[in-house]
Amino acid sequence: MTPSKTLAPFLAAALAACAFCACSRPDQSHSGEGGILMSMEEALSRPAELEIPGPVKIWVAEKSSEMGVYYVLSERELLEPAKQDEAAQRLVLFKGRAELRVADTIKVCDAGAYAVVPPGTEWRLKRLGPEPVVFSLLITPDIVPLTGLLRLKSP
């Protein structure tokens, strides 16, 4: 087994653990001073910035021209967005179980899974089981408007 394959599960688990930890000061208060301090639960407790049929809800955690960080809660059985020609996408699955297809590679993923979708590559996420999936979507560069982020492919 190569070192990258050995480290991949550890890195994905560490990233997922960071997302589940509440970001707070020792006095338990939250602050945006000096950076963004927001847990996944805090982000999802706010009203979603966008909701599309399914339902699929999208929250913006951070947005700049270099990178956008979004939380997505999907109750759709199949999420198959149109490819983004100019932006790379990274997905981190936080809750639920899903079959993830990136180009021609298909894998069954549990919480903690991490995937990279190169620019111009199609991907799809098929929910496995009754539980909604919650994942983070990181877009670089973030040149896609929010309404086009998970634009579904035409039938």
Short mmCIF file of N, CA and C in Angstrom, two decimals:
data_model
loop_
_atom_site.label_atom_id
_atom_site.label_comp_id
_atom_site.label_asym_id
_atom_site.label_seq_id
_atom_site.Cartn_x
_atom_site.Cartn_y
_atom_site.Cartn_z
N MET A 1 0.85 -1.17 0.00
CA MET A 1 0.00 0.00 0.00
C MET A 1 0.90 1.24 0.00
N THR A 2 0.59 2.19 -0.86
CA THR A 2 1.39 3.40 -0.96
C THR A 2 1.14 4.30 0.24
N PRO A 3 2.12 5.19 0.58
CA PRO A 3 1.92 6.09 1.72
C PRO A 3 0.67 6.95 1.58
N SER A 4 0.36 7.40 0.35
CA SER A 4 -0.83 8.26 0.19
C SER A 4 -2.10 7.48 0.47
N LYS A 5 -2.15 6.20 0.10
CA LYS A 5 -3.33 5.40 0.40
C LYS A 5 -3.43 5.10 1.89
N THR A 6 -2.30 4.99 2.56
CA THR A 6 -2.29 4.76 3.99
C THR A 6 -2.76 5.99 4.74
N LEU A 7 -2.34 7.17 4.29
CA LEU A 7 -2.69 8.41 4.97
C LEU A 7 -4.08 8.93 4.63
N ALA A 8 -4.62 8.57 3.48
CA ALA A 8 -5.90 9.12 3.03
C ALA A 8 -7.03 8.92 4.04
N PRO A 9 -7.24 7.70 4.57
CA PRO A 9 -8.32 7.55 5.55
C PRO A 9 -8.10 8.40 6.80
N PHE A 10 -6.85 8.48 7.25
CA PHE A 10 -6.54 9.29 8.43
C PHE A 10 -6.83 10.76 8.18
N LEU A 11 -6.40 11.28 7.03
CA LEU A 11 -6.62 12.69 6.71
C LEU A 11 -8.10 13.00 6.56
N ALA A 12 -8.85 12.12 5.92
CA ALA A 12 -10.29 12.34 5.76
C ALA A 12 -10.98 12.34 7.12
N ALA A 13 -10.60 11.42 8.00
CA ALA A 13 -11.20 11.36 9.33
C ALA A 13 -10.85 12.60 10.14
N ALA A 14 -9.60 13.06 10.04
CA ALA A 14 -9.19 14.26 10.77
C ALA A 14 -9.96 15.48 10.28
N LEU A 15 -10.14 15.60 8.96
CA LEU A 15 -10.89 16.72 8.41
C LEU A 15 -12.35 16.67 8.85
N ALA A 16 -12.94 15.49 8.84
CA ALA A 16 -14.33 15.35 9.29
C ALA A 16 -14.45 15.66 10.77
N ALA A 17 -13.49 15.22 11.58
CA ALA A 17 -13.53 15.51 13.01
C ALA A 17 -13.47 17.00 13.27
N CYS A 18 -12.67 17.71 12.50
CA CYS A 18 -12.59 19.17 12.65
C CYS A 18 -13.94 19.81 12.37
N ALA A 19 -14.65 19.31 11.39
CA ALA A 19 -15.94 19.89 11.04
C ALA A 19 -16.99 19.64 12.11
N PHE A 20 -16.88 18.53 12.82
CA PHE A 20 -17.87 18.23 13.85
C PHE A 20 -17.59 18.97 15.15
N CYS A 21 -16.38 19.45 15.34
CA CYS A 21 -16.04 20.18 16.56
C CYS A 21 -16.57 21.60 16.45
N ALA A 22 -17.17 22.06 17.51
CA ALA A 22 -17.61 23.46 17.54
C ALA A 22 -16.39 24.34 17.70
N CYS A 23 -16.34 25.40 16.94
CA CYS A 23 -15.25 26.34 17.04
C CYS A 23 -15.66 27.42 18.01
N SER A 24 -15.04 27.45 19.15
CA SER A 24 -15.39 28.47 20.13
C SER A 24 -14.19 28.81 20.99
N ARG A 25 -14.29 29.96 21.66
CA ARG A 25 -13.27 30.38 22.60
C ARG A 25 -13.43 29.55 23.88
N PRO A 26 -12.44 29.62 24.78
CA PRO A 26 -12.57 28.89 26.04
C PRO A 26 -13.82 29.26 26.82
N ASP A 27 -14.33 30.50 26.65
CA ASP A 27 -15.55 30.90 27.37
C ASP A 27 -16.82 30.48 26.61
N GLN A 28 -16.66 29.66 25.55
CA GLN A 28 -17.74 29.10 24.74
C GLN A 28 -18.41 30.10 23.81
N SER A 29 -17.88 31.32 23.69
CA SER A 29 -18.45 32.28 22.75
C SER A 29 -17.81 32.09 21.39
N HIS A 30 -18.54 32.49 20.35
CA HIS A 30 -18.05 32.37 18.99
C HIS A 30 -17.62 33.75 18.52
N SER A 31 -16.61 33.80 17.68
CA SER A 31 -16.15 35.09 17.19
C SER A 31 -15.61 34.94 15.79
N GLY A 32 -15.86 35.95 14.97
CA GLY A 32 -15.31 35.98 13.62
C GLY A 32 -14.03 36.81 13.56
N GLU A 33 -13.62 37.39 14.70
CA GLU A 33 -12.40 38.21 14.71
C GLU A 33 -11.20 37.34 14.38
N GLY A 34 -10.39 37.79 13.42
CA GLY A 34 -9.18 37.07 13.09
C GLY A 34 -9.43 35.82 12.27
N GLY A 35 -10.63 35.61 11.80
CA GLY A 35 -10.91 34.43 10.99
C GLY A 35 -12.34 33.96 11.19
N ILE A 36 -12.69 32.93 10.46
CA ILE A 36 -14.05 32.38 10.55
C ILE A 36 -14.02 31.24 11.55
N LEU A 37 -14.88 31.30 12.53
CA LEU A 37 -15.02 30.24 13.51
C LEU A 37 -16.47 29.79 13.50
N MET A 38 -16.74 28.68 12.82
CA MET A 38 -18.12 28.24 12.68
C MET A 38 -18.17 26.73 12.57
N SER A 39 -18.97 26.10 13.41
CA SER A 39 -19.16 24.66 13.31
C SER A 39 -20.19 24.37 12.22
N MET A 40 -20.22 23.12 11.78
CA MET A 40 -21.20 22.72 10.79
C MET A 40 -22.62 22.91 11.35
N GLU A 41 -22.81 22.55 12.61
CA GLU A 41 -24.12 22.69 13.23
C GLU A 41 -24.56 24.16 13.25
N GLU A 42 -23.62 25.06 13.54
CA GLU A 42 -23.94 26.49 13.57
C GLU A 42 -24.34 26.97 12.17
N ALA A 43 -23.61 26.55 11.16
CA ALA A 43 -23.93 26.96 9.79
C ALA A 43 -25.31 26.44 9.38
N LEU A 44 -25.61 25.17 9.68
CA LEU A 44 -26.88 24.58 9.26
C LEU A 44 -28.06 25.05 10.10
N SER A 45 -27.81 25.71 11.22
CA SER A 45 -28.91 26.23 12.03
C SER A 45 -29.47 27.53 11.46
N ARG A 46 -28.74 28.16 10.56
CA ARG A 46 -29.21 29.40 9.91
C ARG A 46 -30.10 29.02 8.72
N PRO A 47 -30.88 29.99 8.23
CA PRO A 47 -31.66 29.71 7.01
C PRO A 47 -30.70 29.45 5.83
N ALA A 48 -31.05 28.50 4.99
CA ALA A 48 -30.22 28.19 3.81
C ALA A 48 -30.23 29.37 2.84
N GLU A 49 -29.10 29.59 2.17
CA GLU A 49 -29.02 30.65 1.18
C GLU A 49 -29.74 30.27 -0.11
N LEU A 50 -29.83 28.97 -0.37
CA LEU A 50 -30.49 28.49 -1.58
C LEU A 50 -31.10 27.13 -1.31
N GLU A 51 -32.30 26.92 -1.84
CA GLU A 51 -32.95 25.61 -1.75
C GLU A 51 -33.44 25.25 -3.13
N ILE A 52 -33.10 24.03 -3.58
CA ILE A 52 -33.55 23.55 -4.88
C ILE A 52 -34.40 22.30 -4.64
N PRO A 53 -35.25 21.93 -5.59
CA PRO A 53 -36.13 20.77 -5.39
C PRO A 53 -35.35 19.52 -5.02
N GLY A 54 -35.93 18.76 -4.13
CA GLY A 54 -35.28 17.52 -3.72
C GLY A 54 -35.61 17.10 -2.30
N PRO A 55 -35.62 17.89 -1.28
CA PRO A 55 -35.00 19.21 -1.25
C PRO A 55 -33.48 19.12 -1.08
N VAL A 56 -32.82 20.13 -1.60
CA VAL A 56 -31.38 20.30 -1.43
C VAL A 56 -31.18 21.72 -0.91
N LYS A 57 -30.54 21.84 0.26
CA LYS A 57 -30.30 23.14 0.86
C LYS A 57 -28.80 23.43 0.83
N ILE A 58 -28.47 24.70 0.54
CA ILE A 58 -27.07 25.11 0.43
C ILE A 58 -26.83 26.32 1.33
N TRP A 59 -25.78 26.23 2.14
CA TRP A 59 -25.36 27.33 3.00
C TRP A 59 -23.96 27.77 2.56
N VAL A 60 -23.70 29.06 2.62
CA VAL A 60 -22.37 29.60 2.30
C VAL A 60 -21.61 29.75 3.60
N ALA A 61 -20.47 29.05 3.72
CA ALA A 61 -19.61 29.21 4.90
C ALA A 61 -18.58 30.29 4.64
N GLU A 62 -18.05 30.33 3.41
CA GLU A 62 -17.06 31.33 3.02
C GLU A 62 -17.12 31.49 1.51
N LYS A 63 -16.94 32.72 1.06
CA LYS A 63 -16.95 32.95 -0.38
C LYS A 63 -15.97 34.06 -0.70
N SER A 64 -15.03 33.76 -1.58
CA SER A 64 -14.10 34.75 -2.11
C SER A 64 -13.81 34.34 -3.55
N SER A 65 -13.07 35.15 -4.27
CA SER A 65 -12.78 34.79 -5.66
C SER A 65 -11.87 33.57 -5.74
N GLU A 66 -11.06 33.34 -4.71
CA GLU A 66 -10.14 32.20 -4.72
C GLU A 66 -10.82 30.88 -4.38
N MET A 67 -11.75 30.92 -3.40
CA MET A 67 -12.36 29.68 -2.95
C MET A 67 -13.72 29.95 -2.32
N GLY A 68 -14.64 29.05 -2.57
CA GLY A 68 -15.94 29.08 -1.90
C GLY A 68 -16.09 27.81 -1.09
N VAL A 69 -16.63 27.94 0.11
CA VAL A 69 -16.88 26.78 0.97
C VAL A 69 -18.37 26.77 1.27
N TYR A 70 -19.01 25.66 0.96
CA TYR A 70 -20.46 25.54 1.09
C TYR A 70 -20.79 24.27 1.86
N TYR A 71 -21.88 24.32 2.62
CA TYR A 71 -22.44 23.12 3.23
C TYR A 71 -23.69 22.77 2.44
N VAL A 72 -23.88 21.49 2.18
CA VAL A 72 -25.03 21.04 1.41
C VAL A 72 -25.72 19.91 2.18
N LEU A 73 -27.04 20.04 2.34
CA LEU A 73 -27.85 18.98 2.91
C LEU A 73 -28.79 18.53 1.80
N SER A 74 -28.69 17.26 1.42
CA SER A 74 -29.49 16.76 0.32
C SER A 74 -30.34 15.57 0.74
N GLU A 75 -31.64 15.68 0.46
CA GLU A 75 -32.55 14.56 0.65
C GLU A 75 -32.87 13.90 -0.69
N ARG A 76 -32.29 14.41 -1.77
CA ARG A 76 -32.47 13.80 -3.08
C ARG A 76 -31.79 12.44 -3.11
N GLU A 77 -32.38 11.51 -3.83
CA GLU A 77 -31.72 10.21 -3.97
C GLU A 77 -30.50 10.33 -4.88
N LEU A 78 -30.59 11.17 -5.91
CA LEU A 78 -29.49 11.32 -6.85
C LEU A 78 -29.23 12.80 -7.10
N LEU A 79 -28.01 13.20 -6.88
CA LEU A 79 -27.57 14.57 -7.14
C LEU A 79 -26.52 14.48 -8.24
N GLU A 80 -26.87 14.99 -9.40
CA GLU A 80 -25.97 14.88 -10.56
C GLU A 80 -25.86 16.25 -11.24
N PRO A 81 -25.02 17.12 -10.66
CA PRO A 81 -24.90 18.47 -11.21
C PRO A 81 -24.16 18.51 -12.54
N ALA A 82 -24.41 19.57 -13.29
CA ALA A 82 -23.66 19.78 -14.52
C ALA A 82 -22.20 20.05 -14.16
N LYS A 83 -21.28 19.65 -15.02
CA LYS A 83 -19.86 19.84 -14.71
C LYS A 83 -19.49 21.32 -14.73
N GLN A 84 -18.50 21.63 -13.92
CA GLN A 84 -17.96 22.99 -13.86
C GLN A 84 -16.68 22.99 -14.68
N ASP A 85 -16.70 23.67 -15.82
CA ASP A 85 -15.55 23.62 -16.73
C ASP A 85 -14.30 24.31 -16.20
N GLU A 86 -14.46 25.34 -15.38
CA GLU A 86 -13.30 26.13 -14.97
C GLU A 86 -12.95 26.00 -13.49
N ALA A 87 -13.70 25.23 -12.73
CA ALA A 87 -13.47 25.16 -11.28
C ALA A 87 -13.26 23.73 -10.82
N ALA A 88 -12.28 23.56 -9.93
CA ALA A 88 -12.09 22.27 -9.27
C ALA A 88 -13.02 22.23 -8.06
N GLN A 89 -13.49 21.04 -7.72
CA GLN A 89 -14.40 20.88 -6.60
C GLN A 89 -13.85 19.80 -5.67
N ARG A 90 -14.03 20.02 -4.39
CA ARG A 90 -13.66 19.03 -3.39
C ARG A 90 -14.89 18.79 -2.53
N LEU A 91 -15.16 17.52 -2.27
CA LEU A 91 -16.32 17.15 -1.46
C LEU A 91 -15.83 16.41 -0.22
N VAL A 92 -16.40 16.75 0.92
CA VAL A 92 -16.15 16.03 2.17
C VAL A 92 -17.51 15.61 2.70
N LEU A 93 -17.73 14.32 2.80
CA LEU A 93 -19.01 13.79 3.28
C LEU A 93 -18.99 13.77 4.81
N PHE A 94 -19.94 14.47 5.43
CA PHE A 94 -20.00 14.55 6.89
C PHE A 94 -21.03 13.62 7.49
N LYS A 95 -22.18 13.47 6.84
CA LYS A 95 -23.24 12.61 7.36
C LYS A 95 -23.87 11.83 6.23
N GLY A 96 -24.31 10.64 6.56
CA GLY A 96 -24.98 9.81 5.56
C GLY A 96 -24.01 8.87 4.87
N ARG A 97 -24.57 8.11 3.95
CA ARG A 97 -23.79 7.15 3.16
C ARG A 97 -24.19 7.36 1.71
N ALA A 98 -23.20 7.34 0.82
CA ALA A 98 -23.50 7.64 -0.58
C ALA A 98 -22.57 6.89 -1.51
N GLU A 99 -23.05 6.72 -2.72
CA GLU A 99 -22.21 6.22 -3.80
C GLU A 99 -21.77 7.46 -4.57
N LEU A 100 -20.48 7.65 -4.67
CA LEU A 100 -19.93 8.82 -5.34
C LEU A 100 -19.25 8.38 -6.63
N ARG A 101 -19.61 9.06 -7.70
CA ARG A 101 -18.98 8.80 -9.00
C ARG A 101 -18.27 10.07 -9.44
N VAL A 102 -16.98 9.97 -9.70
CA VAL A 102 -16.18 11.06 -10.25
C VAL A 102 -15.58 10.53 -11.54
N ALA A 103 -15.98 11.12 -12.68
CA ALA A 103 -15.59 10.61 -14.00
C ALA A 103 -16.04 9.15 -14.09
N ASP A 104 -15.13 8.19 -14.27
CA ASP A 104 -15.50 6.79 -14.40
C ASP A 104 -15.27 5.98 -13.12
N THR A 105 -14.86 6.64 -12.04
CA THR A 105 -14.59 5.96 -10.78
C THR A 105 -15.81 6.06 -9.87
N ILE A 106 -16.24 4.90 -9.36
CA ILE A 106 -17.40 4.84 -8.48
C ILE A 106 -16.97 4.20 -7.16
N LYS A 107 -17.32 4.85 -6.04
CA LYS A 107 -16.99 4.32 -4.72
C LYS A 107 -18.15 4.55 -3.77
N VAL A 108 -18.35 3.63 -2.84
CA VAL A 108 -19.32 3.81 -1.77
C VAL A 108 -18.59 4.52 -0.64
N CYS A 109 -19.19 5.61 -0.14
CA CYS A 109 -18.53 6.46 0.84
C CYS A 109 -19.36 6.60 2.11
N ASP A 110 -18.66 6.64 3.22
CA ASP A 110 -19.26 6.93 4.52
C ASP A 110 -18.76 8.28 4.98
N ALA A 111 -19.27 8.75 6.12
CA ALA A 111 -18.82 10.03 6.67
C ALA A 111 -17.30 10.03 6.78
N GLY A 112 -16.71 11.15 6.40
CA GLY A 112 -15.26 11.29 6.41
C GLY A 112 -14.62 11.14 5.05
N ALA A 113 -15.39 10.70 4.06
CA ALA A 113 -14.84 10.52 2.71
C ALA A 113 -14.51 11.87 2.09
N TYR A 114 -13.45 11.89 1.30
CA TYR A 114 -12.97 13.11 0.64
C TYR A 114 -12.77 12.78 -0.83
N ALA A 115 -13.25 13.66 -1.70
CA ALA A 115 -13.08 13.43 -3.14
C ALA A 115 -12.71 14.74 -3.83
N VAL A 116 -11.91 14.63 -4.87
CA VAL A 116 -11.52 15.78 -5.68
C VAL A 116 -12.12 15.59 -7.07
N VAL A 117 -12.77 16.65 -7.55
CA VAL A 117 -13.36 16.65 -8.89
C VAL A 117 -12.62 17.70 -9.71
N PRO A 118 -11.76 17.28 -10.64
CA PRO A 118 -11.01 18.25 -11.44
C PRO A 118 -11.95 19.07 -12.34
N PRO A 119 -11.51 20.25 -12.77
CA PRO A 119 -12.33 21.07 -13.67
C PRO A 119 -12.76 20.25 -14.89
N GLY A 120 -14.00 20.45 -15.32
CA GLY A 120 -14.50 19.78 -16.51
C GLY A 120 -14.87 18.32 -16.31
N THR A 121 -14.93 17.87 -15.07
CA THR A 121 -15.22 16.46 -14.78
C THR A 121 -16.63 16.34 -14.20
N GLU A 122 -17.38 15.38 -14.71
CA GLU A 122 -18.72 15.14 -14.18
C GLU A 122 -18.64 14.32 -12.91
N TRP A 123 -19.60 14.56 -12.00
CA TRP A 123 -19.69 13.78 -10.77
C TRP A 123 -21.15 13.61 -10.40
N ARG A 124 -21.39 12.60 -9.56
CA ARG A 124 -22.75 12.39 -9.07
C ARG A 124 -22.67 11.77 -7.69
N LEU A 125 -23.68 12.06 -6.89
CA LEU A 125 -23.76 11.55 -5.53
C LEU A 125 -25.11 10.88 -5.37
N LYS A 126 -25.10 9.59 -5.11
CA LYS A 126 -26.33 8.83 -4.92
C LYS A 126 -26.45 8.47 -3.45
N ARG A 127 -27.50 8.97 -2.82
CA ARG A 127 -27.73 8.71 -1.40
C ARG A 127 -28.08 7.24 -1.22
N LEU A 128 -27.45 6.60 -0.24
CA LEU A 128 -27.72 5.21 0.09
C LEU A 128 -28.38 5.18 1.47
N GLY A 129 -29.59 4.76 1.55
CA GLY A 129 -30.30 4.73 2.82
C GLY A 129 -31.23 5.92 2.98
N PRO A 130 -32.00 5.91 4.06
CA PRO A 130 -33.02 6.94 4.25
C PRO A 130 -32.47 8.28 4.77
N GLU A 131 -31.30 8.26 5.37
CA GLU A 131 -30.74 9.47 5.97
C GLU A 131 -30.26 10.46 4.91
N PRO A 132 -30.57 11.75 5.07
CA PRO A 132 -30.05 12.75 4.14
C PRO A 132 -28.52 12.78 4.21
N VAL A 133 -27.88 13.23 3.15
CA VAL A 133 -26.43 13.39 3.18
C VAL A 133 -26.10 14.86 3.44
N VAL A 134 -25.06 15.07 4.21
CA VAL A 134 -24.54 16.41 4.46
C VAL A 134 -23.08 16.38 4.04
N PHE A 135 -22.73 17.32 3.16
CA PHE A 135 -21.34 17.38 2.73
C PHE A 135 -20.92 18.82 2.54
N SER A 136 -19.62 19.00 2.54
CA SER A 136 -19.04 20.30 2.28
C SER A 136 -18.54 20.29 0.85
N LEU A 137 -18.73 21.39 0.18
CA LEU A 137 -18.29 21.53 -1.21
C LEU A 137 -17.35 22.73 -1.25
N LEU A 138 -16.11 22.49 -1.65
CA LEU A 138 -15.11 23.55 -1.77
C LEU A 138 -14.85 23.76 -3.25
N ILE A 139 -14.96 24.99 -3.71
CA ILE A 139 -14.83 25.31 -5.13
C ILE A 139 -13.63 26.24 -5.32
N THR A 140 -12.70 25.88 -6.22
CA THR A 140 -11.55 26.75 -6.52
C THR A 140 -11.32 26.82 -8.02
N PRO A 141 -11.22 27.99 -8.61
CA PRO A 141 -11.62 29.27 -8.03
C PRO A 141 -13.14 29.34 -7.98
N ASP A 142 -13.65 30.18 -7.09
CA ASP A 142 -15.10 30.27 -6.90
C ASP A 142 -15.68 31.31 -7.85
N ILE A 143 -15.87 30.90 -9.09
CA ILE A 143 -16.35 31.81 -10.12
C ILE A 143 -17.79 31.50 -10.53
N VAL A 144 -18.38 30.50 -9.88
CA VAL A 144 -19.73 30.07 -10.22
C VAL A 144 -20.73 30.75 -9.29
N PRO A 145 -21.79 31.36 -9.83
CA PRO A 145 -22.80 31.94 -8.93
C PRO A 145 -23.49 30.84 -8.12
N LEU A 146 -24.01 31.21 -6.97
CA LEU A 146 -24.65 30.25 -6.08
C LEU A 146 -25.73 29.44 -6.80
N THR A 147 -26.51 30.09 -7.65
CA THR A 147 -27.58 29.38 -8.35
C THR A 147 -27.05 28.34 -9.35
N GLY A 148 -25.80 28.46 -9.77
CA GLY A 148 -25.21 27.49 -10.70
C GLY A 148 -24.35 26.45 -10.03
N LEU A 149 -24.21 26.55 -8.71
CA LEU A 149 -23.31 25.66 -7.98
C LEU A 149 -23.67 24.19 -8.15
N LEU A 150 -24.92 23.86 -7.95
CA LEU A 150 -25.39 22.47 -8.11
C LEU A 150 -26.45 22.40 -9.19
N ARG A 151 -26.24 23.18 -10.24
CA ARG A 151 -27.20 23.17 -11.36
C ARG A 151 -27.31 21.75 -11.88
N LEU A 152 -28.51 21.24 -11.88
CA LEU A 152 -28.72 19.85 -12.29
C LEU A 152 -28.67 19.74 -13.80
N LYS A 153 -28.16 18.61 -14.26
CA LYS A 153 -28.10 18.37 -15.69
C LYS A 153 -29.50 18.27 -16.26
N SER A 154 -29.66 18.74 -17.47
CA SER A 154 -30.95 18.61 -18.16
C SER A 154 -31.20 17.16 -18.50
N PRO A 155 -32.46 16.70 -18.38
CA PRO A 155 -32.77 15.28 -18.69
C PRO A 155 -32.61 14.98 -20.16
#
